[in-house]
Amino acid sequence: MGILVLAAASALFTATGGQAVSPAPLLAVPPGAESPPKPGLWTLARADCRFNLRARLERWPECADPLQFGEQALSRPAPEVAGAARRYAYAPGDPGVLQVETGRPGAESWSYYGFRPLAVDAEGWVIRARIWPAACPRPGCRVRTAAEALAAVRRAEAAAFADEGAGRTAVWARQAR
């Protein structure tokens, strides 16, 4: 179950059942939230994907799954294809929650992902993390509060990393070029 390079940030993962979504952003992120994802080029590669992080993006294999984090937007860069930037917010916690604009109007405008930092750099930026979709038992599962989004993230964490689950380890590769 690989991650496809798609313009929509909502297509980061394939989850069993449904993805937790909401019609409006639910997270109140305090200014200067601790340990945010470091802006730049990241990879969501599986453990068996071997490649040079310093190589030009067009030389990365398909299994490398690049993701571009800005301070308030993210996108899926691909060689010769411009990725659509989507707004996101990060709320730290146990685990942290990423709230990502889907690009779809209406009830599914925002999706939610768990974000568990694994390493930070000297400036406090997260440079390695586990990321997984806030899964629900059915498609189109709507969450109404930040607490419901966090509960969906917590329920999904273990399953996302079991066998061929939807979870990934994200690693910061370098500054954006």
Backbone as CSV, one residue per row, in Angstrom:
resi,resn,N_x,N_y,N_z,CA_x,CA_y,CA_z,C_x,C_y,C_z
1,MET,0.855,-1.165,0.000,0.000,0.000,0.000,0.904,1.232,0.000
2,GLY,1.407,1.641,-1.150,2.338,2.756,-1.223,1.644,4.098,-1.248
3,ILE,2.431,5.123,-0.937,1.919,6.489,-0.994,2.197,6.994,-2.395
4,LEU,1.209,7.500,-3.090,1.391,8.039,-4.426,1.722,9.508,-4.345
5,VAL,2.533,9.976,-5.267,2.850,11.400,-5.301,1.650,12.112,-5.894
6,LEU,0.925,12.816,-5.037,-0.299,13.511,-5.438,-0.197,14.967,-5.061
7,ALA,-0.901,15.800,-5.780,-0.898,17.222,-5.457,-1.631,17.500,-4.160
8,ALA,-2.673,16.760,-3.880,-3.475,17.020,-2.686,-2.816,16.446,-1.449
9,ALA,-2.564,17.271,-0.472,-1.944,16.812,0.770,-2.851,15.841,1.510
10,SER,-4.141,15.854,1.219,-5.056,14.941,1.886,-4.819,13.504,1.475
11,ALA,-4.091,13.287,0.399,-3.833,11.938,-0.074,-2.480,11.425,0.415
12,LEU,-2.038,11.860,1.574,-0.749,11.427,2.104,-0.717,9.935,2.381
13,PHE,-1.811,9.378,2.818,-1.831,7.999,3.238,-3.086,7.304,2.739
14,THR,-3.001,5.975,2.682,-4.169,5.163,2.412,-4.522,4.494,3.724
15,ALA,-5.701,4.738,4.228,-6.091,4.180,5.514,-7.261,3.231,5.354
16,THR,-7.315,2.228,6.215,-8.441,1.313,6.241,-9.615,2.045,6.871
17,GLY,-10.798,1.840,6.333,-11.967,2.541,6.860,-12.018,3.930,6.295
18,GLY,-11.992,4.926,7.136,-12.075,6.300,6.680,-11.072,7.190,7.372
19,GLN,-10.918,8.366,6.823,-10.030,9.390,7.366,-10.881,10.370,8.154
20,ALA,-10.428,10.741,9.337,-11.155,11.732,10.131,-11.073,13.077,9.424
21,VAL,-12.218,13.697,9.188,-12.294,14.967,8.465,-13.234,15.928,9.199
22,SER,-13.142,17.207,8.813,-14.057,18.206,9.363,-14.283,19.294,8.320
23,PRO,-15.406,20.008,8.410,-15.681,21.071,7.451,-14.894,22.354,7.730
24,ALA,-14.378,22.520,8.948,-13.634,23.722,9.339,-12.461,23.294,10.219
25,PRO,-11.418,24.115,10.273,-10.297,23.765,11.150,-10.738,23.724,12.614
26,LEU,-10.230,22.729,13.352,-10.637,22.539,14.744,-9.545,22.868,15.752
27,LEU,-8.297,22.836,15.326,-7.192,23.000,16.266,-6.875,24.458,16.526
28,ALA,-6.757,24.792,17.780,-6.286,26.117,18.170,-4.805,25.947,18.483
29,VAL,-3.958,26.455,17.610,-2.521,26.272,17.768,-1.930,27.528,18.396
30,PRO,-1.306,27.374,19.559,-0.734,28.546,20.204,0.428,29.106,19.396
31,PRO,0.604,30.432,19.357,1.746,31.003,18.655,3.041,30.453,19.246
32,GLY,4.003,30.159,18.381,5.282,29.632,18.848,5.160,28.238,19.426
33,ALA,4.259,27.412,18.855,4.083,26.045,19.337,5.428,25.327,19.363
34,GLU,5.627,24.534,20.405,6.906,23.864,20.574,7.162,22.807,19.504
35,SER,8.408,22.659,19.138,8.891,21.622,18.229,8.035,21.404,16.988
36,PRO,7.881,22.417,16.140,7.133,22.198,14.893,8.006,21.448,13.880
37,PRO,7.392,20.896,12.810,8.181,20.262,11.760,9.111,21.288,11.102
38,LYS,10.355,20.921,10.874,11.317,21.828,10.258,10.930,22.069,8.801
39,PRO,10.847,23.333,8.386,10.532,23.613,6.982,11.612,23.030,6.062
40,GLY,11.166,22.476,4.950,12.096,21.925,3.969,11.547,20.672,3.332
41,LEU,12.427,19.955,2.677,12.069,18.721,1.977,12.189,17.548,2.939
42,TRP,11.143,16.770,3.035,11.090,15.582,3.875,10.873,14.363,2.998
43,THR,11.104,13.186,3.550,10.766,11.945,2.872,9.895,11.102,3.794
44,LEU,8.938,10.412,3.184,8.067,9.482,3.895,8.362,8.057,3.434
45,ALA,9.623,7.768,3.116,10.022,6.479,2.551,9.827,5.340,3.546
46,ARG,9.515,4.179,2.993,9.475,2.958,3.805,10.909,2.579,4.175
47,ALA,11.059,1.757,5.192,12.389,1.382,5.686,13.245,0.698,4.630
48,ASP,12.636,-0.016,3.696,13.419,-0.748,2.693,13.758,0.100,1.458
49,CYS,13.407,1.349,1.450,13.685,2.249,0.323,15.085,2.846,0.517
50,ARG,15.975,2.571,-0.410,17.358,3.047,-0.308,17.612,4.111,-1.369
51,PHE,18.107,5.276,-0.943,18.424,6.358,-1.867,19.248,7.403,-1.135
52,ASN,19.814,8.319,-1.879,20.642,9.382,-1.328,19.758,10.596,-1.054
53,LEU,19.624,10.982,0.225,18.810,12.140,0.592,19.305,13.420,-0.063
54,ARG,20.596,13.491,-0.374,21.170,14.710,-0.951,21.026,14.772,-2.473
55,ALA,20.595,13.676,-3.073,20.425,13.668,-4.531,19.310,14.627,-4.936
56,ARG,19.375,15.095,-6.177,18.300,15.941,-6.708,16.993,15.165,-6.647
57,LEU,15.920,15.879,-6.411,14.612,15.251,-6.240,14.256,14.328,-7.403
58,GLU,14.573,14.722,-8.618,14.223,13.869,-9.767,15.004,12.555,-9.796
59,ARG,16.030,12.451,-8.962,16.795,11.200,-8.862,16.291,10.298,-7.730
60,TRP,15.378,10.819,-6.917,14.827,9.993,-5.850,13.932,8.915,-6.468
61,PRO,13.977,7.693,-5.942,13.075,6.655,-6.447,11.634,6.931,-6.012
62,GLU,10.700,6.285,-6.654,9.282,6.476,-6.330,8.992,6.168,-4.859
63,CYS,9.718,5.208,-4.296,9.477,4.825,-2.898,9.905,5.905,-1.904
64,ALA,10.611,6.950,-2.345,11.102,7.990,-1.436,9.996,8.905,-0.925
65,ASP,8.911,9.040,-1.641,7.753,9.841,-1.230,8.108,11.193,-0.623
66,PRO,8.464,12.175,-1.440,8.822,13.490,-0.908,7.611,14.268,-0.400
67,LEU,7.854,15.101,0.594,6.837,15.979,1.155,7.538,17.289,1.495
68,GLN,6.988,18.402,1.051,7.571,19.725,1.292,6.806,20.411,2.411
69,PHE,7.472,20.638,3.553,6.862,21.367,4.661,7.301,22.823,4.607
70,GLY,6.352,23.739,4.635,6.632,25.143,4.873,6.249,25.402,6.321
71,GLU,6.246,26.648,6.737,5.853,26.914,8.119,4.339,26.851,8.312
72,GLN,3.561,27.075,7.220,2.104,27.012,7.333,1.444,26.266,6.183
73,ALA,2.237,25.753,5.242,1.671,25.025,4.104,2.583,23.847,3.771
74,LEU,2.011,22.818,3.174,2.787,21.682,2.718,2.319,21.278,1.333
75,SER,3.164,20.534,0.632,2.817,20.082,-0.712,3.563,18.799,-1.017
76,ARG,3.174,18.165,-2.104,3.809,16.935,-2.563,4.616,17.260,-3.815
77,PRO,5.896,17.617,-3.688,6.691,17.931,-4.868,6.984,16.675,-5.661
78,ALA,7.068,16.834,-6.960,7.444,15.737,-7.846,8.234,16.334,-8.998
79,PRO,9.167,15.586,-9.538,9.918,16.122,-10.667,8.987,16.581,-11.778
80,GLU,9.188,17.802,-12.233,8.442,18.397,-13.344,6.954,18.556,-13.081
81,VAL,6.515,18.415,-11.827,5.103,18.582,-11.481,5.028,19.504,-10.268
82,ALA,4.272,20.571,-10.384,4.113,21.478,-9.250,3.044,20.921,-8.317
83,GLY,3.375,20.747,-7.044,2.415,20.257,-6.069,1.572,21.414,-5.549
84,ALA,0.312,21.158,-5.314,-0.571,22.186,-4.775,-0.305,22.325,-3.287
85,ALA,0.008,23.517,-2.858,0.260,23.758,-1.437,-1.060,23.747,-0.679
86,ARG,-1.058,23.122,0.466,-2.224,23.057,1.339,-1.835,23.601,2.699
87,ARG,-2.721,24.403,3.267,-2.460,24.922,4.611,-2.479,23.768,5.609
88,TYR,-1.675,23.936,6.652,-1.708,22.971,7.738,-1.416,23.699,9.047
89,ALA,-1.763,23.047,10.140,-1.420,23.541,11.472,-0.935,22.345,12.271
90,TYR,0.003,22.601,13.146,0.529,21.547,14.013,0.241,21.913,15.463
91,ALA,-0.424,21.009,16.164,-0.691,21.181,17.593,0.125,20.142,18.341
92,PRO,1.135,20.586,19.108,1.945,19.626,19.849,1.126,18.937,20.930
93,GLY,1.573,17.768,21.319,0.885,17.021,22.367,1.377,15.598,22.395
94,ASP,0.617,14.715,23.016,0.977,13.304,23.129,-0.129,12.443,22.546
95,PRO,-0.079,12.214,21.255,0.845,12.732,20.246,0.396,14.091,19.730
96,GLY,1.234,14.694,18.894,0.856,15.927,18.217,-0.159,15.619,17.125
97,VAL,-0.834,16.640,16.652,-1.831,16.480,15.584,-1.531,17.474,14.472
98,LEU,-1.515,16.963,13.235,-1.436,17.813,12.052,-2.844,17.961,11.505
99,GLN,-3.252,19.163,11.257,-4.544,19.477,10.636,-4.203,19.974,9.236
100,VAL,-4.675,19.280,8.194,-4.268,19.569,6.823,-5.481,19.876,5.953
101,GLU,-5.393,20.978,5.232,-6.435,21.341,4.274,-6.445,20.290,3.165
102,THR,-7.633,19.817,2.792,-7.721,18.754,1.790,-7.840,19.274,0.358
103,GLY,-8.342,20.489,0.197,-8.613,20.979,-1.147,-9.996,20.606,-1.636
104,ARG,-10.756,19.878,-0.805,-12.136,19.516,-1.146,-13.069,20.441,-0.379
105,PRO,-14.097,20.935,-1.010,-15.025,21.819,-0.299,-15.980,21.022,0.588
106,GLY,-16.634,21.736,1.483,-17.704,21.126,2.272,-17.232,20.394,3.510
107,ALA,-17.892,19.283,3.788,-17.698,18.550,5.038,-16.328,17.907,5.178
108,GLU,-15.580,17.772,4.078,-14.269,17.118,4.131,-13.146,18.098,3.792
109,SER,-13.237,19.321,4.263,-12.249,20.354,3.943,-10.936,20.204,4.694
110,TRP,-10.954,19.542,5.837,-9.755,19.371,6.669,-9.615,17.912,7.068
111,SER,-8.378,17.411,7.079,-8.104,16.048,7.536,-7.076,16.106,8.664
112,TYR,-6.946,15.005,9.392,-6.131,14.982,10.604,-5.157,13.814,10.595
113,TYR,-3.957,14.067,11.123,-2.881,13.085,11.164,-2.184,13.154,12.511
114,GLY,-1.763,12.003,13.016,-0.921,11.978,14.199,0.496,12.356,13.812
115,PHE,1.207,12.987,14.726,2.588,13.427,14.479,3.354,13.259,15.789
116,ARG,4.174,12.201,15.838,4.954,11.935,17.055,6.424,12.216,16.759
117,PRO,6.959,13.334,17.289,8.375,13.655,17.066,9.292,12.558,17.609
118,LEU,10.319,12.236,16.816,11.317,11.249,17.223,12.687,11.889,17.422
119,ALA,12.932,13.030,16.757,14.213,13.726,16.900,14.023,15.199,16.579
120,VAL,14.766,16.054,17.271,14.762,17.493,17.007,16.197,17.947,16.788
121,ASP,16.359,19.049,16.051,17.696,19.597,15.836,18.045,20.571,16.964
122,ALA,19.211,21.190,16.866,19.689,22.094,17.919,18.781,23.300,18.131
123,GLU,18.035,23.705,17.081,17.123,24.856,17.204,15.732,24.464,17.698
124,GLY,15.480,23.179,17.914,14.185,22.729,18.402,13.195,22.323,17.325
125,TRP,13.599,22.325,16.052,12.720,21.877,14.965,12.676,20.346,14.943
126,VAL,11.499,19.783,14.728,11.381,18.335,14.552,11.993,17.976,13.202
127,ILE,12.883,16.967,13.189,13.532,16.532,11.953,13.275,15.047,11.647
128,ARG,12.597,14.371,12.546,12.202,12.972,12.333,10.943,12.749,13.155
129,ALA,9.934,12.117,12.537,8.665,11.915,13.239,7.899,10.747,12.631
130,ARG,7.006,10.201,13.421,6.054,9.220,12.906,4.798,9.995,12.534
131,ILE,4.237,9.684,11.364,3.017,10.347,10.883,2.030,9.264,10.445
132,TRP,0.767,9.436,10.827,-0.266,8.476,10.446,-1.612,9.178,10.369
133,PRO,-2.525,8.627,9.559,-3.851,9.248,9.446,-4.703,8.967,10.677
134,ALA,-5.507,9.949,11.042,-6.501,9.766,12.092,-7.631,8.974,11.462
135,ALA,-7.594,7.692,11.649,-8.520,6.793,10.968,-9.824,6.627,11.733
136,CYS,-10.859,6.347,10.975,-12.178,6.080,11.520,-12.666,4.759,10.950
137,PRO,-13.646,4.135,11.565,-14.113,2.840,11.088,-14.892,2.902,9.775
138,ARG,-15.251,4.099,9.326,-16.045,4.214,8.094,-15.561,5.417,7.289
139,PRO,-15.754,5.409,5.990,-15.377,6.571,5.168,-16.187,7.806,5.563
140,GLY,-15.578,8.973,5.407,-16.285,10.225,5.673,-16.582,10.472,7.127
141,CYS,-15.784,9.929,8.017,-15.994,10.106,9.455,-15.686,11.554,9.817
142,ARG,-16.651,12.261,10.323,-16.466,13.672,10.670,-16.215,13.832,12.162
143,VAL,-15.211,14.624,12.475,-14.951,14.966,13.870,-15.436,16.388,14.081
144,ARG,-15.956,16.664,15.274,-16.559,17.977,15.546,-15.728,18.853,16.465
145,THR,-14.776,18.249,17.185,-13.971,19.020,18.128,-12.506,18.583,18.027
146,ALA,-11.628,19.419,18.563,-10.211,19.064,18.608,-10.011,17.801,19.444
147,ALA,-10.787,17.637,20.496,-10.687,16.443,21.340,-11.047,15.185,20.553
148,GLU,-12.060,15.269,19.686,-12.431,14.117,18.853,-11.322,13.804,17.844
149,ALA,-10.699,14.839,17.276,-9.593,14.626,16.335,-8.429,13.939,17.052
150,LEU,-8.088,14.400,18.245,-7.010,13.781,19.017,-7.350,12.338,19.370
151,ALA,-8.582,12.067,19.743,-8.998,10.699,20.063,-8.856,9.790,18.838
152,ALA,-9.220,10.280,17.650,-9.080,9.493,16.414,-7.612,9.226,16.109
153,VAL,-6.757,10.212,16.345,-5.317,10.039,16.149,-4.785,8.975,17.103
154,ARG,-5.159,9.059,18.367,-4.673,8.092,19.358,-5.142,6.679,19.060
155,ARG,-6.409,6.531,18.639,-6.937,5.196,18.313,-6.189,4.570,17.144
156,ALA,-5.738,5.373,16.213,-5.146,4.861,14.980,-3.646,4.595,15.059
157,GLU,-2.966,5.098,16.070,-1.498,5.036,16.083,-0.947,3.609,15.988
158,ALA,-1.351,2.718,16.847,-0.776,1.369,16.851,-1.035,0.647,15.533
159,ALA,-2.263,0.713,15.044,-2.601,0.023,13.799,-1.865,0.605,12.602
160,ALA,-1.574,1.893,12.642,-0.910,2.538,11.516,0.507,2.027,11.314
161,PHE,1.120,1.471,12.347,2.486,1.002,12.236,2.607,-0.510,12.322
162,ALA,1.488,-1.222,12.322,1.499,-2.680,12.338,1.590,-3.189,10.897
163,ASP,2.455,-4.134,10.661,2.627,-4.763,9.349,2.695,-3.727,8.235
164,GLU,1.742,-3.758,7.328,1.702,-2.827,6.189,0.732,-1.692,6.454
165,GLY,0.722,-1.178,7.655,-0.183,-0.106,8.032,0.084,1.176,7.269
166,ALA,-0.735,2.178,7.536,-0.668,3.447,6.809,0.334,4.427,7.403
167,GLY,0.938,4.097,8.518,1.876,5.021,9.143,3.224,5.053,8.443
168,ARG,3.910,6.174,8.584,5.238,6.352,7.987,6.138,7.062,8.977
169,THR,7.437,6.863,8.801,8.411,7.669,9.519,8.875,8.733,8.547
170,ALA,8.718,9.974,8.929,9.104,11.107,8.095,10.470,11.612,8.553
171,VAL,11.337,11.894,7.583,12.683,12.353,7.890,12.960,13.629,7.097
172,TRP,13.423,14.655,7.788,13.805,15.901,7.135,15.055,15.624,6.312
173,ALA,15.040,16.033,5.041,16.179,15.772,4.153,17.078,16.993,4.010
174,ARG,16.456,18.158,3.746,17.254,19.362,3.517,16.352,20.572,3.346
175,GLN,16.967,21.740,3.297,16.238,22.972,2.993,15.647,22.872,1.594
176,ALA,14.555,23.540,1.373,13.942,23.565,0.041,14.827,24.315,-0.916
177,ARG,14.832,23.875,-2.138,15.630,24.557,-3.188,14.722,25.305,-4.115
